[in-house]
Every structure is written in structure tokens, then in C-alpha cells.
Amino acid sequence: MARINHKEISLYEEAKAGFSSLIKQTVQVGAGFLLMLLVTGGKPPAFTVALSVVGGIAFVAWSEQKRLTNPKTVPSDNNSASDQFATESKQLLEADTENLAELVKIAGFNPAEDLVGANCFGAKAVGCNMRRFNLSDADLSHADLSRADLSFANLSNAKLIQAKLSRAELNYCNLSNALLMDADLSHADFRNANLSGADLINADLSNAYLEGADLSGANLASAKVEKAVFGKNAGISEADKSDLEKRGAIFPQDISNAVKV
């Protein structure tokens, strides 16, 4: 799978559009001069010639300005390239392999750059190695990342609504401001992860491990936290701790009662 160079595509399409526009304008101006010659019998007065030249220049300038400012004239191939890139990104995440990092390298993708903002809605990457992947701003809603290794990955601002992350490795993962509503995070390992500002409404965190995770500003309303292990969490007040314990969460003093499955 060849890697797409969006900058090269953009420059090529702009040059092609400009050349096509120039030919069209030349034909139109030429037709205007021909019409003038026919009307004047092939002997146009100097004033008429001068007026035609000025009019032709003004027409070309107006046409070019309209082409550059009218969004409808932007080449659709750029959108096609973006769609192709989004499709290829999703296909990579759906590949039947546990070593996704190696597959990404073979495909010519840079996992630290090329998956940022990718549309991976509903992708399947069960058990895949995605360590240190940069999926910030990506849409992974309804994706199945169960048992995936996302240690040290960047998922900041990512959409993970109703995503499956059961038993996933998320040690030191950056999930700041991520949308995790209704996500299955059961048995996942979030130790030392950054969940600051994350939205975890109705998320299933049962049996998850969150020791050392930054939960500053995280929304845990209605989240299932039964047997979830917390401890040394930034952003958790005594009141929050009490509420979580009432909902079945376990803190260090109860660690002996936790059973890692």
C-alpha cells in the first residue's frame, strides 16, 4: 500500500485546475476577438481594439478570482485522496494480525503521525500491538480494541464512544479529553494513564485497574466501577472516593480484597 503524500496531490491538482482554467479563458477571449473582427469587417478601430484588450484582461482576472474563491471549483480529487487515506487507515486497524505496528510500517504509514484524526469508526483491532500509536482526535467509536496493547499511546481528544477496550493494556496512555461514553473498559489496565477531562459517563470500568491514573476533571457519572481498583489518583477528592467506594470501587486500604482476573 503506497503512502499518500497529500501535499504533492494538492499541488498537482492545483496546477491541473489552473492550466485547465487558462485554456478555457483563452478560448473565451479568442471567441470575443473573433466576434469583434466579424462585426467590424476585419478592420476594427484602434479604440475598439484597446477596449477589447482591456476587457479581455479584466475577464481573465475576474474568472481566476472566482475560481480561487468558489469552493465548488476546488478539485474533488483532494476529497477522494482524503477518503482513500481514511479507508486505508481503517483497513489497517481491521487487518487480521496481532502485530499491527509491523503492518503499519510495511504499509509506509508513520504510527506517530499518519493516524492522527483518522476515521476508524467501527474498526476491529482485537489483541493488536498499538504501543505508542498516535490516534489523537481519531474517531474510534464502536471500534473493537479488546485486549489491544495501547501502552504509551496518544488517544487525547479521541472519540471512543461505545468502543470495546475490555482487557486492553493502557499503561501510561494519554486519554485526556477522550470521549468514552458507554465504552466497555472492563478489566482494562489504566495504571498511570492520563484520563484528565475524559468523559466516562455510563462506561463499564468494572474490574479495571486505575492506580496512579490522572482523573482530574474526568466525568465518572453513572460509570460502572464495581471491583475497579483506584489509588493515588489526581483529581479524586475524599467525597469522590466515598462515592466510588459506595458504588463498589476498591482503594488501597481494600487492595487485599481485589482479585486480578
PDB file of C-alpha atoms in Angstrom:
ATOM      1  CA  MET A   1       0.000   0.000   0.000  1.00  0.00           C
ATOM      2  CA  ALA A   2       1.698   3.212  -1.134  1.00  0.00           C
ATOM      3  CA  ARG A   3       1.768   6.049   1.317  1.00  0.00           C
ATOM      4  CA  ILE A   4      -0.260   9.070   0.205  1.00  0.00           C
ATOM      5  CA  ASN A   5       1.570  12.404   0.039  1.00  0.00           C
ATOM      6  CA  HIS A   6      -1.272  14.886   0.480  1.00  0.00           C
ATOM      7  CA  LYS A   7       0.941  17.895  -0.256  1.00  0.00           C
ATOM      8  CA  GLU A   8       2.056  16.506  -3.624  1.00  0.00           C
ATOM      9  CA  ILE A   9      -1.550  15.670  -4.550  1.00  0.00           C
ATOM     10  CA  SER A  10      -2.720  19.163  -3.601  1.00  0.00           C
ATOM     11  CA  LEU A  11      -0.023  20.913  -5.673  1.00  0.00           C
ATOM     12  CA  TYR A  12      -0.642  18.672  -8.673  1.00  0.00           C
ATOM     13  CA  GLU A  13      -4.389  19.205  -8.619  1.00  0.00           C
ATOM     14  CA  GLU A  14      -3.996  22.973  -8.226  1.00  0.00           C
ATOM     15  CA  ALA A  15      -1.637  23.122 -11.221  1.00  0.00           C
ATOM     16  CA  LYS A  16      -4.008  20.990 -13.298  1.00  0.00           C
ATOM     17  CA  ALA A  17      -7.004  23.149 -12.374  1.00  0.00           C
ATOM     18  CA  GLY A  18      -5.068  26.347 -13.162  1.00  0.00           C
ATOM     19  CA  PHE A  19      -3.969  25.068 -16.596  1.00  0.00           C
ATOM     20  CA  SER A  20      -7.500  23.939 -17.460  1.00  0.00           C
ATOM     21  CA  SER A  21      -8.870  27.319 -16.420  1.00  0.00           C
ATOM     22  CA  LEU A  22      -6.266  29.145 -18.541  1.00  0.00           C
ATOM     23  CA  ILE A  23      -7.200  27.183 -21.675  1.00  0.00           C
ATOM     24  CA  LYS A  24     -10.891  27.858 -21.092  1.00  0.00           C
ATOM     25  CA  GLN A  25     -10.296  31.593 -20.618  1.00  0.00           C
ATOM     26  CA  THR A  26      -8.061  31.773 -23.730  1.00  0.00           C
ATOM     27  CA  VAL A  27     -10.785  30.175 -25.855  1.00  0.00           C
ATOM     28  CA  GLN A  28     -13.410  32.556 -24.471  1.00  0.00           C
ATOM     29  CA  VAL A  29     -11.261  35.678 -25.038  1.00  0.00           C
ATOM     30  CA  GLY A  30     -10.339  34.454 -28.531  1.00  0.00           C
ATOM     31  CA  ALA A  31     -14.009  33.975 -29.355  1.00  0.00           C
ATOM     32  CA  GLY A  32     -14.642  37.539 -28.228  1.00  0.00           C
ATOM     33  CA  PHE A  33     -11.917  38.936 -30.515  1.00  0.00           C
ATOM     34  CA  LEU A  34     -13.224  36.870 -33.439  1.00  0.00           C
ATOM     35  CA  LEU A  35     -16.700  38.264 -32.871  1.00  0.00           C
ATOM     36  CA  MET A  36     -15.266  41.801 -32.831  1.00  0.00           C
ATOM     37  CA  LEU A  37     -13.480  41.212 -36.152  1.00  0.00           C
ATOM     38  CA  LEU A  38     -16.646  39.885 -37.739  1.00  0.00           C
ATOM     39  CA  VAL A  39     -18.693  42.857 -36.555  1.00  0.00           C
ATOM     40  CA  THR A  40     -16.105  45.401 -37.771  1.00  0.00           C
ATOM     41  CA  GLY A  41     -15.419  43.636 -41.078  1.00  0.00           C
ATOM     42  CA  GLY A  42     -11.858  42.773 -40.109  1.00  0.00           C
ATOM     43  CA  LYS A  43     -10.882  46.446 -39.693  1.00  0.00           C
ATOM     44  CA  PRO A  44     -11.645  47.398 -36.080  1.00  0.00           C
ATOM     45  CA  PRO A  45     -10.891  50.975 -34.923  1.00  0.00           C
ATOM     46  CA  ALA A  46      -7.902  51.368 -32.553  1.00  0.00           C
ATOM     47  CA  PHE A  47     -10.245  52.370 -29.722  1.00  0.00           C
ATOM     48  CA  THR A  48     -12.258  49.165 -30.158  1.00  0.00           C
ATOM     49  CA  VAL A  49      -9.090  47.040 -30.142  1.00  0.00           C
ATOM     50  CA  ALA A  50      -7.838  48.748 -26.971  1.00  0.00           C
ATOM     51  CA  LEU A  51     -11.214  48.327 -25.290  1.00  0.00           C
ATOM     52  CA  SER A  52     -11.275  44.630 -26.231  1.00  0.00           C
ATOM     53  CA  VAL A  53      -7.776  44.050 -24.811  1.00  0.00           C
ATOM     54  CA  VAL A  54      -8.677  45.737 -21.513  1.00  0.00           C
ATOM     55  CA  GLY A  55     -11.938  43.814 -21.397  1.00  0.00           C
ATOM     56  CA  GLY A  56     -10.130  40.525 -22.081  1.00  0.00           C
ATOM     57  CA  ILE A  57      -7.615  41.132 -19.265  1.00  0.00           C
ATOM     58  CA  ALA A  58     -10.388  42.078 -16.853  1.00  0.00           C
ATOM     59  CA  PHE A  59     -12.347  38.949 -17.788  1.00  0.00           C
ATOM     60  CA  VAL A  60      -9.346  36.655 -17.176  1.00  0.00           C
ATOM     61  CA  ALA A  61      -8.631  38.296 -13.812  1.00  0.00           C
ATOM     62  CA  TRP A  62     -12.292  38.021 -12.769  1.00  0.00           C
ATOM     63  CA  SER A  63     -12.505  34.372 -13.835  1.00  0.00           C
ATOM     64  CA  GLU A  64      -9.350  33.406 -11.948  1.00  0.00           C
ATOM     65  CA  GLN A  65     -10.503  35.210  -8.815  1.00  0.00           C
ATOM     66  CA  LYS A  66     -13.847  33.398  -8.995  1.00  0.00           C
ATOM     67  CA  ARG A  67     -12.104  30.019  -9.468  1.00  0.00           C
ATOM     68  CA  LEU A  68      -9.893  30.509  -6.426  1.00  0.00           C
ATOM     69  CA  THR A  69     -12.647  31.735  -4.116  1.00  0.00           C
ATOM     70  CA  ASN A  70     -15.519  29.491  -5.163  1.00  0.00           C
ATOM     71  CA  PRO A  71     -15.378  26.264  -3.052  1.00  0.00           C
ATOM     72  CA  LYS A  72     -17.325  24.406  -5.741  1.00  0.00           C
ATOM     73  CA  THR A  73     -14.329  24.693  -8.060  1.00  0.00           C
ATOM     74  CA  VAL A  74     -11.901  23.017  -5.650  1.00  0.00           C
ATOM     75  CA  PRO A  75     -10.852  19.705  -7.259  1.00  0.00           C
ATOM     76  CA  SER A  76     -12.805  16.796  -5.864  1.00  0.00           C
ATOM     77  CA  ASP A  77      -9.738  14.550  -6.150  1.00  0.00           C
ATOM     78  CA  ASN A  78      -8.415  16.054  -2.905  1.00  0.00           C
ATOM     79  CA  ASN A  79     -11.505  14.759  -1.143  1.00  0.00           C
ATOM     80  CA  SER A  80     -11.022  11.422  -2.873  1.00  0.00           C
ATOM     81  CA  ALA A  81      -7.464  11.254  -1.571  1.00  0.00           C
ATOM     82  CA  SER A  82      -8.645  12.030   1.950  1.00  0.00           C
ATOM     83  CA  ASP A  83     -11.357   9.386   1.673  1.00  0.00           C
ATOM     84  CA  GLN A  84      -8.799   6.880   0.409  1.00  0.00           C
ATOM     85  CA  PHE A  85      -6.460   7.665   3.306  1.00  0.00           C
ATOM     86  CA  ALA A  86      -9.310   7.253   5.812  1.00  0.00           C
ATOM     87  CA  THR A  87     -10.253   3.935   4.206  1.00  0.00           C
ATOM     88  CA  GLU A  88      -6.670   2.660   4.290  1.00  0.00           C
ATOM     89  CA  SER A  89      -6.308   3.707   7.945  1.00  0.00           C
ATOM     90  CA  LYS A  90      -9.434   1.768   8.849  1.00  0.00           C
ATOM     91  CA  GLN A  91      -8.329  -1.254   6.812  1.00  0.00           C
ATOM     92  CA  LEU A  92      -5.049  -1.318   8.726  1.00  0.00           C
ATOM     93  CA  LEU A  93      -6.916  -1.417  12.016  1.00  0.00           C
ATOM     94  CA  GLU A  94      -9.116  -4.222  10.700  1.00  0.00           C
ATOM     95  CA  ALA A  95      -6.214  -6.352   9.481  1.00  0.00           C
ATOM     96  CA  ASP A  96      -6.033  -9.899  10.831  1.00  0.00           C
ATOM     97  CA  THR A  97      -2.791  -9.554  12.738  1.00  0.00           C
ATOM     98  CA  GLU A  98      -1.626  -9.052  16.296  1.00  0.00           C
ATOM     99  CA  ASN A  99       1.427  -7.066  15.257  1.00  0.00           C
ATOM    100  CA  LEU A 100      -0.290  -4.032  13.782  1.00  0.00           C
ATOM    101  CA  ALA A 101       2.801  -1.895  14.363  1.00  0.00           C
ATOM    102  CA  GLU A 102       4.777  -4.039  11.878  1.00  0.00           C
ATOM    103  CA  LEU A 103       1.953  -3.929   9.327  1.00  0.00           C
ATOM    104  CA  VAL A 104       1.762  -0.139   9.595  1.00  0.00           C
ATOM    105  CA  LYS A 105       5.499   0.093   8.946  1.00  0.00           C
ATOM    106  CA  ILE A 106       5.256  -2.173   5.884  1.00  0.00           C
ATOM    107  CA  ALA A 107       2.377  -0.079   4.535  1.00  0.00           C
ATOM    108  CA  GLY A 108       4.511   3.047   4.748  1.00  0.00           C
ATOM    109  CA  PHE A 109       2.458   4.689   7.500  1.00  0.00           C
ATOM    110  CA  ASN A 110       4.052   6.514  10.396  1.00  0.00           C
ATOM    111  CA  PRO A 111       2.102   5.478  13.524  1.00  0.00           C
ATOM    112  CA  ALA A 112       3.283   8.650  15.256  1.00  0.00           C
ATOM    113  CA  GLU A 113       1.729  10.939  12.631  1.00  0.00           C
ATOM    114  CA  ASP A 114      -0.452   9.342   9.963  1.00  0.00           C
ATOM    115  CA  LEU A 115      -3.323   8.127  12.166  1.00  0.00           C
ATOM    116  CA  VAL A 116      -3.995  11.484  13.833  1.00  0.00           C
ATOM    117  CA  GLY A 117      -7.646  12.378  13.266  1.00  0.00           C
ATOM    118  CA  ALA A 118      -8.246   9.164  11.312  1.00  0.00           C
ATOM    119  CA  ASN A 119     -11.808   7.972  10.772  1.00  0.00           C
ATOM    120  CA  CYS A 120     -11.706   4.462  12.227  1.00  0.00           C
ATOM    121  CA  PHE A 121     -15.367   4.168  13.191  1.00  0.00           C
ATOM    122  CA  GLY A 122     -16.213   0.548  13.914  1.00  0.00           C
ATOM    123  CA  ALA A 123     -12.677  -0.691  13.201  1.00  0.00           C
ATOM    124  CA  LYS A 124     -11.521  -4.042  14.612  1.00  0.00           C
ATOM    125  CA  ALA A 125      -8.084  -4.329  16.174  1.00  0.00           C
ATOM    126  CA  VAL A 126      -8.583  -7.092  18.726  1.00  0.00           C
ATOM    127  CA  GLY A 127      -5.352  -8.035  20.501  1.00  0.00           C
ATOM    128  CA  CYS A 128      -3.239  -5.771  18.292  1.00  0.00           C
ATOM    129  CA  ASN A 129       0.089  -4.218  19.220  1.00  0.00           C
ATOM    130  CA  MET A 130      -0.562  -0.463  19.092  1.00  0.00           C
ATOM    131  CA  ARG A 131       2.058   0.709  21.564  1.00  0.00           C
ATOM    132  CA  ARG A 132       2.945   4.397  21.169  1.00  0.00           C
ATOM    133  CA  PHE A 133       0.441   4.883  18.326  1.00  0.00           C
ATOM    134  CA  ASN A 134      -0.737   8.470  17.914  1.00  0.00           C
ATOM    135  CA  LEU A 135      -4.509   8.302  17.466  1.00  0.00           C
ATOM    136  CA  SER A 136      -5.259  11.729  18.888  1.00  0.00           C
ATOM    137  CA  ASP A 137      -8.514  13.240  17.559  1.00  0.00           C
ATOM    138  CA  ALA A 138      -9.298   9.931  15.831  1.00  0.00           C
ATOM    139  CA  ASP A 139     -12.852   8.582  15.670  1.00  0.00           C
ATOM    140  CA  LEU A 140     -12.783   5.070  17.135  1.00  0.00           C
ATOM    141  CA  SER A 141     -16.419   4.974  18.152  1.00  0.00           C
ATOM    142  CA  HIS A 142     -17.813   1.412  18.179  1.00  0.00           C
ATOM    143  CA  ALA A 143     -14.286   0.105  17.464  1.00  0.00           C
ATOM    144  CA  ASP A 144     -13.259  -3.230  18.973  1.00  0.00           C
ATOM    145  CA  LEU A 145      -9.863  -2.799  20.652  1.00  0.00           C
ATOM    146  CA  SER A 146     -10.326  -5.600  23.152  1.00  0.00           C
ATOM    147  CA  ARG A 147      -7.019  -6.926  24.523  1.00  0.00           C
ATOM    148  CA  ALA A 148      -5.099  -4.418  22.387  1.00  0.00           C
ATOM    149  CA  ASP A 149      -1.791  -3.080  23.712  1.00  0.00           C
ATOM    150  CA  LEU A 150      -2.135   0.723  23.742  1.00  0.00           C
ATOM    151  CA  SER A 151       0.573   1.379  26.310  1.00  0.00           C
ATOM    152  CA  PHE A 152       2.074   4.868  25.917  1.00  0.00           C
ATOM    153  CA  ALA A 153      -0.346   5.561  23.029  1.00  0.00           C
ATOM    154  CA  ASN A 154      -1.820   9.014  22.434  1.00  0.00           C
ATOM    155  CA  LEU A 155      -5.633   8.959  22.344  1.00  0.00           C
ATOM    156  CA  SER A 156      -6.159  12.516  23.505  1.00  0.00           C
ATOM    157  CA  ASN A 157      -9.417  14.035  22.254  1.00  0.00           C
ATOM    158  CA  ALA A 158     -10.264  10.728  20.579  1.00  0.00           C
ATOM    159  CA  LYS A 159     -13.854   9.550  20.184  1.00  0.00           C
ATOM    160  CA  LEU A 160     -14.242   6.126  21.770  1.00  0.00           C
ATOM    161  CA  ILE A 161     -17.997   6.160  22.246  1.00  0.00           C
ATOM    162  CA  GLN A 162     -19.270   2.609  22.775  1.00  0.00           C
ATOM    163  CA  ALA A 163     -15.811   1.288  21.933  1.00  0.00           C
ATOM    164  CA  LYS A 164     -14.677  -2.091  23.283  1.00  0.00           C
ATOM    165  CA  LEU A 165     -11.475  -1.884  25.305  1.00  0.00           C
ATOM    166  CA  SER A 166     -12.046  -4.851  27.577  1.00  0.00           C
ATOM    167  CA  ARG A 167      -8.739  -6.208  28.949  1.00  0.00           C
ATOM    168  CA  ALA A 168      -6.787  -3.643  26.920  1.00  0.00           C
ATOM    169  CA  GLU A 169      -3.341  -2.512  28.104  1.00  0.00           C
ATOM    170  CA  LEU A 170      -3.470   1.272  28.572  1.00  0.00           C
ATOM    171  CA  ASN A 171      -0.490   1.872  30.843  1.00  0.00           C
ATOM    172  CA  TYR A 172       0.684   5.487  30.527  1.00  0.00           C
ATOM    173  CA  CYS A 173      -1.818   6.005  27.704  1.00  0.00           C
ATOM    174  CA  ASN A 174      -2.884   9.616  27.077  1.00  0.00           C
ATOM    175  CA  LEU A 175      -6.690   9.664  27.088  1.00  0.00           C
ATOM    176  CA  SER A 176      -7.076  13.287  28.112  1.00  0.00           C
ATOM    177  CA  ASN A 177     -10.411  14.761  26.996  1.00  0.00           C
ATOM    178  CA  ALA A 178     -11.312  11.487  25.282  1.00  0.00           C
ATOM    179  CA  LEU A 179     -14.984  10.603  24.829  1.00  0.00           C
ATOM    180  CA  LEU A 180     -15.520   7.187  26.411  1.00  0.00           C
ATOM    181  CA  MET A 181     -19.272   7.250  26.986  1.00  0.00           C
ATOM    182  CA  ASP A 182     -20.821   3.775  27.149  1.00  0.00           C
ATOM    183  CA  ALA A 183     -17.429   2.204  26.393  1.00  0.00           C
ATOM    184  CA  ASP A 184     -16.574  -1.300  27.641  1.00  0.00           C
ATOM    185  CA  LEU A 185     -13.433  -0.781  29.733  1.00  0.00           C
ATOM    186  CA  SER A 186     -13.875  -3.798  31.963  1.00  0.00           C
ATOM    187  CA  HIS A 187     -10.659  -5.463  33.188  1.00  0.00           C
ATOM    188  CA  ALA A 188      -8.613  -2.828  31.296  1.00  0.00           C
ATOM    189  CA  ASP A 189      -5.280  -1.704  32.736  1.00  0.00           C
ATOM    190  CA  PHE A 190      -5.244   2.106  33.064  1.00  0.00           C
ATOM    191  CA  ARG A 191      -2.366   2.306  35.539  1.00  0.00           C
ATOM    192  CA  ASN A 192      -0.618   5.690  35.280  1.00  0.00           C
ATOM    193  CA  ALA A 193      -2.845   6.665  32.338  1.00  0.00           C
ATOM    194  CA  ASN A 194      -3.907  10.268  31.732  1.00  0.00           C
ATOM    195  CA  LEU A 195      -7.710  10.412  31.876  1.00  0.00           C
ATOM    196  CA  SER A 196      -7.918  14.085  32.752  1.00  0.00           C
ATOM    197  CA  GLY A 197     -11.049  15.655  31.304  1.00  0.00           C
ATOM    198  CA  ALA A 198     -12.212  12.325  29.884  1.00  0.00           C
ATOM    199  CA  ASP A 199     -15.942  11.676  29.624  1.00  0.00           C
ATOM    200  CA  LEU A 200     -16.686   8.258  31.124  1.00  0.00           C
ATOM    201  CA  ILE A 201     -20.457   8.545  31.524  1.00  0.00           C
ATOM    202  CA  ASN A 202     -22.022   5.062  31.624  1.00  0.00           C
ATOM    203  CA  ALA A 203     -18.646   3.480  30.844  1.00  0.00           C
ATOM    204  CA  ASP A 204     -18.036  -0.024  32.214  1.00  0.00           C
ATOM    205  CA  LEU A 205     -14.915   0.156  34.402  1.00  0.00           C
ATOM    206  CA  SER A 206     -15.680  -2.948  36.412  1.00  0.00           C
ATOM    207  CA  ASN A 207     -12.532  -4.844  37.438  1.00  0.00           C
ATOM    208  CA  ALA A 208     -10.364  -2.211  35.737  1.00  0.00           C
ATOM    209  CA  TYR A 209      -7.038  -1.062  37.205  1.00  0.00           C
ATOM    210  CA  LEU A 210      -6.633   2.689  37.639  1.00  0.00           C
ATOM    211  CA  GLU A 211      -3.835   3.055  40.197  1.00  0.00           C
ATOM    212  CA  GLY A 212      -1.912   6.244  39.512  1.00  0.00           C
ATOM    213  CA  ALA A 213      -4.281   7.337  36.733  1.00  0.00           C
ATOM    214  CA  ASP A 214      -4.866  11.093  36.435  1.00  0.00           C
ATOM    215  CA  LEU A 215      -8.628  11.611  36.778  1.00  0.00           C
ATOM    216  CA  SER A 216      -8.601  15.390  37.084  1.00  0.00           C
ATOM    217  CA  GLY A 217     -11.864  16.685  35.646  1.00  0.00           C
ATOM    218  CA  ALA A 218     -12.889  13.213  34.469  1.00  0.00           C
ATOM    219  CA  ASN A 219     -16.628  12.561  34.389  1.00  0.00           C
ATOM    220  CA  LEU A 220     -17.358   9.243  36.094  1.00  0.00           C
ATOM    221  CA  ALA A 221     -21.085   9.834  36.471  1.00  0.00           C
ATOM    222  CA  SER A 222     -23.043   6.588  36.156  1.00  0.00           C
ATOM    223  CA  ALA A 223     -19.869   4.673  35.322  1.00  0.00           C
ATOM    224  CA  LYS A 224     -19.776   1.058  36.493  1.00  0.00           C
ATOM    225  CA  VAL A 225     -16.858   0.812  38.920  1.00  0.00           C
ATOM    226  CA  GLU A 226     -17.554  -2.430  40.769  1.00  0.00           C
ATOM    227  CA  LYS A 227     -14.210  -4.010  41.797  1.00  0.00           C
ATOM    228  CA  ALA A 228     -12.328  -1.318  39.868  1.00  0.00           C
ATOM    229  CA  VAL A 229      -9.045  -0.632  41.670  1.00  0.00           C
ATOM    230  CA  PHE A 230      -8.168   3.028  42.294  1.00  0.00           C
ATOM    231  CA  GLY A 231      -5.331   4.613  44.263  1.00  0.00           C
ATOM    232  CA  LYS A 232      -3.024   7.648  44.124  1.00  0.00           C
ATOM    233  CA  ASN A 233      -5.332   9.298  41.609  1.00  0.00           C
ATOM    234  CA  ALA A 234      -5.005  13.005  40.873  1.00  0.00           C
ATOM    235  CA  GLY A 235      -8.400  14.683  40.800  1.00  0.00           C
ATOM    236  CA  ILE A 236     -10.137  12.297  43.238  1.00  0.00           C
ATOM    237  CA  SER A 237     -11.362  14.049  46.370  1.00  0.00           C
ATOM    238  CA  GLU A 238     -12.412  12.341  49.583  1.00  0.00           C
ATOM    239  CA  ALA A 239     -16.038  12.877  48.572  1.00  0.00           C
ATOM    240  CA  ASP A 240     -15.358  11.285  45.179  1.00  0.00           C
ATOM    241  CA  LYS A 241     -13.586   8.400  46.877  1.00  0.00           C
ATOM    242  CA  SER A 242     -16.507   7.825  49.215  1.00  0.00           C
ATOM    243  CA  ASP A 243     -18.965   7.850  46.313  1.00  0.00           C
ATOM    244  CA  LEU A 244     -16.851   5.434  44.278  1.00  0.00           C
ATOM    245  CA  GLU A 245     -16.493   3.064  47.218  1.00  0.00           C
ATOM    246  CA  LYS A 246     -20.275   3.054  47.655  1.00  0.00           C
ATOM    247  CA  ARG A 247     -20.522   2.001  44.024  1.00  0.00           C
ATOM    248  CA  GLY A 248     -18.139  -0.910  44.556  1.00  0.00           C
ATOM    249  CA  ALA A 249     -14.738   0.616  43.756  1.00  0.00           C
ATOM    250  CA  ILE A 250     -11.654  -0.530  45.664  1.00  0.00           C
ATOM    251  CA  PHE A 251      -8.989   1.774  47.105  1.00  0.00           C
ATOM    252  CA  PRO A 252      -5.571   0.846  48.587  1.00  0.00           C
ATOM    253  CA  GLN A 253      -6.909   0.040  52.035  1.00  0.00           C
ATOM    254  CA  ASP A 254      -9.107  -2.603  50.398  1.00  0.00           C
ATOM    255  CA  ILE A 255      -6.471  -3.838  47.961  1.00  0.00           C
ATOM    256  CA  SER A 256      -6.254  -7.210  49.663  1.00  0.00           C
ATOM    257  CA  ASN A 257      -9.845  -7.834  48.627  1.00  0.00           C
ATOM    258  CA  ALA A 258      -9.150  -7.177  44.935  1.00  0.00           C
ATOM    259  CA  VAL A 259      -8.694 -10.200  42.762  1.00  0.00           C
ATOM    260  CA  LYS A 260      -6.983  -9.595  39.431  1.00  0.00           C
ATOM    261  CA  VAL A 261      -8.624 -11.667  36.763  1.00  0.00           C
TER     262      VAL A 261
END
